[in-house]
Every structure is written in C-alpha cells, then in structure tokens.
PDB file of C-alpha atoms in Angstrom:
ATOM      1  CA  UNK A   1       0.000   0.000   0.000  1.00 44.00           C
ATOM      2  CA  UNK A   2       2.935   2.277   0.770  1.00 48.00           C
ATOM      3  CA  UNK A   3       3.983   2.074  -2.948  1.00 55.00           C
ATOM      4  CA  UNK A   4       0.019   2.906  -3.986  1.00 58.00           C
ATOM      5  CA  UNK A   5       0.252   5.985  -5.894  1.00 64.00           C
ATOM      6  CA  UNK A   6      -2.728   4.876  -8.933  1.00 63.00           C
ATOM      7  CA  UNK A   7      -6.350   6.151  -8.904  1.00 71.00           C
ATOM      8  CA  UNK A   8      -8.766   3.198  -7.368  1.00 75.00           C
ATOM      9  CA  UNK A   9     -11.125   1.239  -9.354  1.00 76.00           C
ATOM     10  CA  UNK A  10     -13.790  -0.582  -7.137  1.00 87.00           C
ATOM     11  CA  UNK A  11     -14.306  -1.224  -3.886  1.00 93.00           C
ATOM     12  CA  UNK A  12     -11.637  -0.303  -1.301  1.00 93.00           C
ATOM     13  CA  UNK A  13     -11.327  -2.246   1.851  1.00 95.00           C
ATOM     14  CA  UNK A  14      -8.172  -1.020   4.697  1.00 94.00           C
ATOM     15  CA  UNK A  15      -6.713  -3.617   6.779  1.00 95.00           C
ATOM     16  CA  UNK A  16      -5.958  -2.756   9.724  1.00 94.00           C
ATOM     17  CA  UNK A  17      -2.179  -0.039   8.894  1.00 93.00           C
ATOM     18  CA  UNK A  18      -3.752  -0.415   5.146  1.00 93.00           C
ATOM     19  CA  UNK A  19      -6.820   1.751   6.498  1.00 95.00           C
ATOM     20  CA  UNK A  20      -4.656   4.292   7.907  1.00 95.00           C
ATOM     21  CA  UNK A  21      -2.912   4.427   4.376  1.00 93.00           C
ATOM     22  CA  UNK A  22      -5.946   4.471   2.568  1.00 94.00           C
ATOM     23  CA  UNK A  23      -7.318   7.393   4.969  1.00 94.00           C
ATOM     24  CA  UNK A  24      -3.976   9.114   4.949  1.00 94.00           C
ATOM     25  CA  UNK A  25      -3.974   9.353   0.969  1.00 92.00           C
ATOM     26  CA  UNK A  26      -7.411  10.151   0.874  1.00 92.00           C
ATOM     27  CA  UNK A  27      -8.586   6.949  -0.494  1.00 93.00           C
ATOM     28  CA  UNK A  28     -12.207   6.013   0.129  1.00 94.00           C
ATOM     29  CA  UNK A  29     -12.906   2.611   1.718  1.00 95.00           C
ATOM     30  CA  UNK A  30     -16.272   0.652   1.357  1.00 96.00           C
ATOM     31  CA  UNK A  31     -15.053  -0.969   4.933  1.00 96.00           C
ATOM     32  CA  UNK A  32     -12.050  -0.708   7.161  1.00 96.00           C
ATOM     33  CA  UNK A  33     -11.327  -4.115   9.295  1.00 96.00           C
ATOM     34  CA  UNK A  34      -8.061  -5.177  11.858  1.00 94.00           C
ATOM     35  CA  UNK A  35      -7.169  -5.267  15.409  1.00 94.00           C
ATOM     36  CA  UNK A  36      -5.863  -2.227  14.499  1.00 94.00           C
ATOM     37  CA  UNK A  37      -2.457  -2.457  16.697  1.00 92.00           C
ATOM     38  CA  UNK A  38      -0.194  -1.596  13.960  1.00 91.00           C
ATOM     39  CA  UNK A  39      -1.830   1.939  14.154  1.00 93.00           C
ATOM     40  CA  UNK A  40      -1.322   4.553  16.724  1.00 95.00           C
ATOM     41  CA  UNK A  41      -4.293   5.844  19.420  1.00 94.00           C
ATOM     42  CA  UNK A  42      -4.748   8.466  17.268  1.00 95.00           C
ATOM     43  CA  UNK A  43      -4.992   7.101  13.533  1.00 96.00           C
ATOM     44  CA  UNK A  44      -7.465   4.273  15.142  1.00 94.00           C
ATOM     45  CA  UNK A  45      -9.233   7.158  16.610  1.00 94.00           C
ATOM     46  CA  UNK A  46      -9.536   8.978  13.059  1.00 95.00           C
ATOM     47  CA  UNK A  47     -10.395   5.572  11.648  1.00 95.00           C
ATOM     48  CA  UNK A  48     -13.216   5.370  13.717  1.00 93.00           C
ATOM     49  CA  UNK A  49     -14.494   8.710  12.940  1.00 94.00           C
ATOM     50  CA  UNK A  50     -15.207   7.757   9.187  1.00 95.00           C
ATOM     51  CA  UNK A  51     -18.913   6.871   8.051  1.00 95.00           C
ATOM     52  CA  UNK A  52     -18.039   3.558   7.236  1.00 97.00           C
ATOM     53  CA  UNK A  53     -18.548   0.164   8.701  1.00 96.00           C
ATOM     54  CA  UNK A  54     -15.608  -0.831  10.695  1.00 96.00           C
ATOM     55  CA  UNK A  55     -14.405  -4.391  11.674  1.00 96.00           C
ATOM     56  CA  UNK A  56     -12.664  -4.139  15.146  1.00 94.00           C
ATOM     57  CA  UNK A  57     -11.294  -7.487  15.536  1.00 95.00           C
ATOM     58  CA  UNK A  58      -9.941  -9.194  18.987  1.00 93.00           C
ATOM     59  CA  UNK A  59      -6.172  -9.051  19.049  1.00 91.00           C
ATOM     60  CA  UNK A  60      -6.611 -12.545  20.378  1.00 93.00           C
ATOM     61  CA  UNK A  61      -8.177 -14.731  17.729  1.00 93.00           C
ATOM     62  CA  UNK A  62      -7.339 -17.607  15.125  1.00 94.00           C
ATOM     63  CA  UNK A  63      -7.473 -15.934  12.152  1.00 93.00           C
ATOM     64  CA  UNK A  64      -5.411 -12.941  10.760  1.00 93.00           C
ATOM     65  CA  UNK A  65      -6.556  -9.574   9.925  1.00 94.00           C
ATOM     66  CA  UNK A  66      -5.954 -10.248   6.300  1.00 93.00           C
ATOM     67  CA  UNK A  67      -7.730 -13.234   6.449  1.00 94.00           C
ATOM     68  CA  UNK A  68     -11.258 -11.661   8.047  1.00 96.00           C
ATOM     69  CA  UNK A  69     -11.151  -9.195   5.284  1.00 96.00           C
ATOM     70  CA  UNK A  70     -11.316 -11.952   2.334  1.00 96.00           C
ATOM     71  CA  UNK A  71     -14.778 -12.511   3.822  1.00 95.00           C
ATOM     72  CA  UNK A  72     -16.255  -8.966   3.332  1.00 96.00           C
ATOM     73  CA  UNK A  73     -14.900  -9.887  -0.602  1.00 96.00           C
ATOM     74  CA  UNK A  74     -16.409 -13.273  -0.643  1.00 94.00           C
ATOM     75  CA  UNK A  75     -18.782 -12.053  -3.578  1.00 95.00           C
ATOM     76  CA  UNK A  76     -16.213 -10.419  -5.266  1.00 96.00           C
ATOM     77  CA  UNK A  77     -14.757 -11.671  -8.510  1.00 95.00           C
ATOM     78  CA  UNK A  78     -11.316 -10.296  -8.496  1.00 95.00           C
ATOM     79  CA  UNK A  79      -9.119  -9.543  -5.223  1.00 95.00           C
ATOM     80  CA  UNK A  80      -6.197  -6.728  -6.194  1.00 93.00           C
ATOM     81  CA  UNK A  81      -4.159  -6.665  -2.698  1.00 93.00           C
ATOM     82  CA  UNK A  82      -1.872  -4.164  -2.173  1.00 91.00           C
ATOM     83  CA  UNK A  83       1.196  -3.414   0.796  1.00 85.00           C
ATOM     84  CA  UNK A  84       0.886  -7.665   0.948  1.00 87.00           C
ATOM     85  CA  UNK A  85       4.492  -7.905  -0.032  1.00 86.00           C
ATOM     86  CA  UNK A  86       7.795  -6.694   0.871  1.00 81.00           C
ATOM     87  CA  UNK A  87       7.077  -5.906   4.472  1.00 80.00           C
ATOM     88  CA  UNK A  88       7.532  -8.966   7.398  1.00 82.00           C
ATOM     89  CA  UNK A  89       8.447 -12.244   5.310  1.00 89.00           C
ATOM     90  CA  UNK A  90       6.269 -14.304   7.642  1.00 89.00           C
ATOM     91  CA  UNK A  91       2.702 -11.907   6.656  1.00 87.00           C
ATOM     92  CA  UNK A  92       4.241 -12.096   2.696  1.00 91.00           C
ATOM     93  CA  UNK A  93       4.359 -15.748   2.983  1.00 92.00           C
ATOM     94  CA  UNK A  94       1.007 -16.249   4.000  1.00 92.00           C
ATOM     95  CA  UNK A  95      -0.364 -13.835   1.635  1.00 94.00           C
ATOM     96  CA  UNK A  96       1.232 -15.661  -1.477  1.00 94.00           C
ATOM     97  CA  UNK A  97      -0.267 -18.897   0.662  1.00 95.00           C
ATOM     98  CA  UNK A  98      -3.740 -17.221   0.117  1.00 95.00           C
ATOM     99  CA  UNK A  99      -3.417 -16.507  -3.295  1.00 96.00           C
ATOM    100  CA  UNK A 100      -2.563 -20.019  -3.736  1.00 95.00           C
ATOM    101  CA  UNK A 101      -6.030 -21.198  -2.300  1.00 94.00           C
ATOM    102  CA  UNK A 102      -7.722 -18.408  -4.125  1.00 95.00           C
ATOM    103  CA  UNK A 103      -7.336 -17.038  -8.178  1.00 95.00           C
ATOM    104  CA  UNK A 104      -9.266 -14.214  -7.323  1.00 96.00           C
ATOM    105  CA  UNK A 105      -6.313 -12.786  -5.122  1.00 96.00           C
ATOM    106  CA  UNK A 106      -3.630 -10.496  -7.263  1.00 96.00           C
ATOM    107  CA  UNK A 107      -1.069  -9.318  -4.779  1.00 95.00           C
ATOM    108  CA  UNK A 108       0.557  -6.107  -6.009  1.00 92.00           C
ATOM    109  CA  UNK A 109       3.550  -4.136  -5.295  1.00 88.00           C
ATOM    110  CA  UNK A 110       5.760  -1.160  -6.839  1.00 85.00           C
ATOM    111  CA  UNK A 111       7.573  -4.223  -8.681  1.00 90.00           C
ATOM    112  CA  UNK A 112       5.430  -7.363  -8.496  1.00 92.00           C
ATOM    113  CA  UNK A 113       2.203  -8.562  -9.926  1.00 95.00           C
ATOM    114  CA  UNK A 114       1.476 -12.401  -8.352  1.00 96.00           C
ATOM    115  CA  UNK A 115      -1.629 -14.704  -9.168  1.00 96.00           C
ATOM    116  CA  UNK A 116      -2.710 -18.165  -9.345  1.00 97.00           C
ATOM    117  CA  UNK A 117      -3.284 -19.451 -12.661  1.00 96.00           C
ATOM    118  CA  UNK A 118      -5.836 -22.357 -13.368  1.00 96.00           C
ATOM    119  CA  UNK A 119      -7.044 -24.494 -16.460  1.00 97.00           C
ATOM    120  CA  UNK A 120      -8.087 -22.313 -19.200  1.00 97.00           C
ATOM    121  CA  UNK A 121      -7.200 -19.402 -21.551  1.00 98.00           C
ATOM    122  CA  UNK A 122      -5.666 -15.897 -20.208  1.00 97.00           C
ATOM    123  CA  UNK A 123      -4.829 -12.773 -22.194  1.00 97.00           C
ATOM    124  CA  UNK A 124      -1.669 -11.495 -19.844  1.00 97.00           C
ATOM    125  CA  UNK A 125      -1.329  -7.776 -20.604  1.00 96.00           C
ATOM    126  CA  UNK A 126       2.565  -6.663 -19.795  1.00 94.00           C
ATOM    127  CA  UNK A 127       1.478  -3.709 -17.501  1.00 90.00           C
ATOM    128  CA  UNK A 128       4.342  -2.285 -17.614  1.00 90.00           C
ATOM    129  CA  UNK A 129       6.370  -5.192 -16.482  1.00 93.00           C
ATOM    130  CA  UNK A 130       9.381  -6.614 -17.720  1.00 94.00           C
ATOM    131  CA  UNK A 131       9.226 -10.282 -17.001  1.00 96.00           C
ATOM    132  CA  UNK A 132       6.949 -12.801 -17.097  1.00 97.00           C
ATOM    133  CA  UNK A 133       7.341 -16.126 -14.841  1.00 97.00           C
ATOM    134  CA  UNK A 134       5.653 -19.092 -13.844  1.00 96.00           C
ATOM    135  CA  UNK A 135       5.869 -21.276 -10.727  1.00 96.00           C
ATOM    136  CA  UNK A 136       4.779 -24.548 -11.407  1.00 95.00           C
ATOM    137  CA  UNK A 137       2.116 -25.630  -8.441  1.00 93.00           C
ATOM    138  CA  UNK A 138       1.536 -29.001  -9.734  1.00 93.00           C
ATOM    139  CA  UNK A 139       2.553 -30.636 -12.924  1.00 94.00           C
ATOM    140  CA  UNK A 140       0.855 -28.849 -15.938  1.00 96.00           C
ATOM    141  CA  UNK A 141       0.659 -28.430 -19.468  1.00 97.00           C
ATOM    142  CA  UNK A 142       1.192 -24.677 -21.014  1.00 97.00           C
ATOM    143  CA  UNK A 143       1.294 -23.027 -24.006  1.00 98.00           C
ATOM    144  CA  UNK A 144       2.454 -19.339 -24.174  1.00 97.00           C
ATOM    145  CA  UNK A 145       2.449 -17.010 -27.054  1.00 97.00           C
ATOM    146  CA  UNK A 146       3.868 -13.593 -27.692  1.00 97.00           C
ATOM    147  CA  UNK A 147       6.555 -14.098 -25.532  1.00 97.00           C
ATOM    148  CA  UNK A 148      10.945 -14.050 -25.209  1.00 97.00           C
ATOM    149  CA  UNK A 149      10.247 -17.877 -25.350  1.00 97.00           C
ATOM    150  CA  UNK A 150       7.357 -19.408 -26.513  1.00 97.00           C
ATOM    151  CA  UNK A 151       5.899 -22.898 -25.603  1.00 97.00           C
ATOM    152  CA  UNK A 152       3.147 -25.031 -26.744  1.00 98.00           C
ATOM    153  CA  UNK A 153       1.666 -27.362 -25.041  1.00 98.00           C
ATOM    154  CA  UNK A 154       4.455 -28.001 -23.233  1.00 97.00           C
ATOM    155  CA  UNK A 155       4.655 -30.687 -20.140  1.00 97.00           C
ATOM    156  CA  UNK A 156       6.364 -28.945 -16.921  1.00 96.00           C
ATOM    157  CA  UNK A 157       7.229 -30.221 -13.194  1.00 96.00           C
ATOM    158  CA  UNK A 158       7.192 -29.150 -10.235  1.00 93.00           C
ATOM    159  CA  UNK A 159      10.596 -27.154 -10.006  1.00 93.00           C
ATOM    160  CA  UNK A 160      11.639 -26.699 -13.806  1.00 95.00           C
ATOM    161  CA  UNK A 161      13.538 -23.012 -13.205  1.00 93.00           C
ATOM    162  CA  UNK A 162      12.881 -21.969 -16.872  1.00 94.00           C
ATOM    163  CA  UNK A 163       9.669 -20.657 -16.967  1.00 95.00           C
ATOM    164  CA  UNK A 164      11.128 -17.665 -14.695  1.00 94.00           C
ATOM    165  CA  UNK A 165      12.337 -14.399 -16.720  1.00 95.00           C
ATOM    166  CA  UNK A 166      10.079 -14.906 -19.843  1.00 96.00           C
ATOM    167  CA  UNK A 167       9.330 -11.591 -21.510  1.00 96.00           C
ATOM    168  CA  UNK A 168       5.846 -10.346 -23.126  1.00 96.00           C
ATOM    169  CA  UNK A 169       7.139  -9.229 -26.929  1.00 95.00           C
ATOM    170  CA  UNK A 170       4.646  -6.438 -27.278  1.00 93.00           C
ATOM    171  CA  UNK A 171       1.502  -5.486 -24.999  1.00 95.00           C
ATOM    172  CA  UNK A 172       0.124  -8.468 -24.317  1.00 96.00           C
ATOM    173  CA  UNK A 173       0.957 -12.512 -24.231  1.00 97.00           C
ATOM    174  CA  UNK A 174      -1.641 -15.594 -24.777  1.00 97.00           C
ATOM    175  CA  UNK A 175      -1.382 -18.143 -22.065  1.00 98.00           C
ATOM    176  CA  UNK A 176      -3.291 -21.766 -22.273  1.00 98.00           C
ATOM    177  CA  UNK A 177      -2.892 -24.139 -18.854  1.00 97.00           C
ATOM    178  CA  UNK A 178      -4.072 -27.033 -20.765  1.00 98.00           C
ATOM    179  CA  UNK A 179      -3.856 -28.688 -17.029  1.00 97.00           C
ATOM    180  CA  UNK A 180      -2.218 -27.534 -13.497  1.00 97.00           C
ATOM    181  CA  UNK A 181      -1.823 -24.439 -12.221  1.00 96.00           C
ATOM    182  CA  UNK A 182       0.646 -22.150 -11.804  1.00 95.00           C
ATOM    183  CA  UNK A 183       1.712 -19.076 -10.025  1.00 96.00           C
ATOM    184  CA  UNK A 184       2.214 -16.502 -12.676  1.00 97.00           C
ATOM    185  CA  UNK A 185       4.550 -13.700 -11.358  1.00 96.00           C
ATOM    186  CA  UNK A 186       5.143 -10.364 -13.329  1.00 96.00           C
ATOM    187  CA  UNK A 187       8.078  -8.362 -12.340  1.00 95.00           C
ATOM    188  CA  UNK A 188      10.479  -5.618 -12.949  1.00 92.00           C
ATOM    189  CA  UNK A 189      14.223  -5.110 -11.453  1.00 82.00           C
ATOM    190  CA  UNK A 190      13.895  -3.619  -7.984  1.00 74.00           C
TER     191      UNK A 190
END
C-alpha cells in the first residue's frame, strides 16, 4: 500500500495499517477491518471517525486480519491486494499462501504482480512489467504465445527453473494451462 500511488477502481477495503494508508492518501474505503495495533491511538481514533462500517477485531483470535477481510470480498470476482508484499516475510508468505487457495487474489507491489493461474485461456497484458514467470504448483501443461520464449503445449514439473524471466514481446501474451496451475509472477528489477 505504501507504494500505492494509482487512482482506485472498485471497492476499497483497509486492513488494519492499510486503512490508515488508505485514509492518509485520501482513499475512500467501502469498509475498514483489523485489530488495528499496527496503528497509533490516534490514527485508530480517526479511523473510527469515518462513516463507514468498521471491523474491530480481537487481538486474540485464530485468524489474521488479512484473512477476516477476504470474507467482506467473498462475492467479489477479483481480489487486487496491495502493501501484501515486501514488508515482514512471515505476513508475505502467507499472503502468497492465500493466493494459492484463491485465483481471485492479485497481490501487487511497486515491482510485483502475483496470481494463481488455473485451467483455461488468459490474455496477460505486460502492464508495464518486464518479465513474465511461472511457478509450477503441480505438474501442468502450457502453451504461451507472444513471448521471449514461446511454448506449446508443453509438459512442466514441479521445479523446472525456466519458466522464470520470460518476456511479453509487445503489450500483451496468450497463455493456455491445458492442465495444473501455476503461479504466474510479473516483475520488474527492484
């Protein structure tokens, strides 16, 4: 969220410091949710001042704040998360652990663009991005077109390193998981 600086399409939901961001930079939230202690007395107390519903969680509790919030989206066809990566390694771990579980999650930051990829067709616009890499989850099939290095229906394994630094040729790429899924990771140099 720190490295936010776009105009907001959609709904807006703050977790917990991401609400105080989102206020902060003057970005309007549907819903704020958290235990709120990574915020001081006073930005929880300007939090709670907004006309908005407001999720105060238990410190104490089996879930993470994160986690709570993916049930105010549970209708919600696509999941853009921002400030989910680059902060504690432990939170970042668990966020790309989410994503796994769930397609609809995109976790976004000033140099990364992560999703799960399932069976079936994708357009993959470059965004901006440089590279272009896949993760294999579980043995697949792929085809990718429009790309550095192309491959059609290719059989991959769990670990094969060359599907990482692929490049989109012009704006966008054609991708086909003929079976498996992936975790499809667009990135830039930090």
């Amino acid at each position: 969220m720190r490295e936010f600086e776009g105009e907001t399409v959609g709904d807006v939901f703050g977790v917990d410091y991401g609400a105080w961001l989102c206020y902060d930079k003057g970005i309007e939230m549907k819903a704020a949710c958290g235990d709120f202690d990574s915020v001081s007395k006073s930005q929880k107390q300007a939090l709670l001042t907004l006309d908005i519903p407001i999720y105060e969680l238990e410190p104490m509790k089996d879930y993470t704040d994160f986690e709570y919030s993916l049930s105010l989206v549970k209708d919600y066809d696509l999941i853009y998360v921002y400030g989910a990566l680059g902060g504690r390694r432990d939170h970042e771990y668990l966020h790309v652990q989410f994503a796994l579980k769930d397609p609809r999650i995109v976790l976004i930051d000033g140099s990364n663009k992560i999703r799960k990829v399932e069976e079936g067709t994708y357009i993959v616009k470059k965004d901006n991005y440089r590279y272009l890499s896949f993760i294999v989850i579980e043995q697949a099939v792929i085809t990718i077109e429009n790309v550095k290095y192309p491959l059609s229906r290719r059989q991959v394994y769990l670990g094969d390193a060359y599907l990482s630094s692929n490049e989109i040729l012009e704006e966008q790429a054609f991708l086909c998981v003929h079976s498996g899924s992936f975790l499809m990771i667009q990135s830039n140099e930090v």
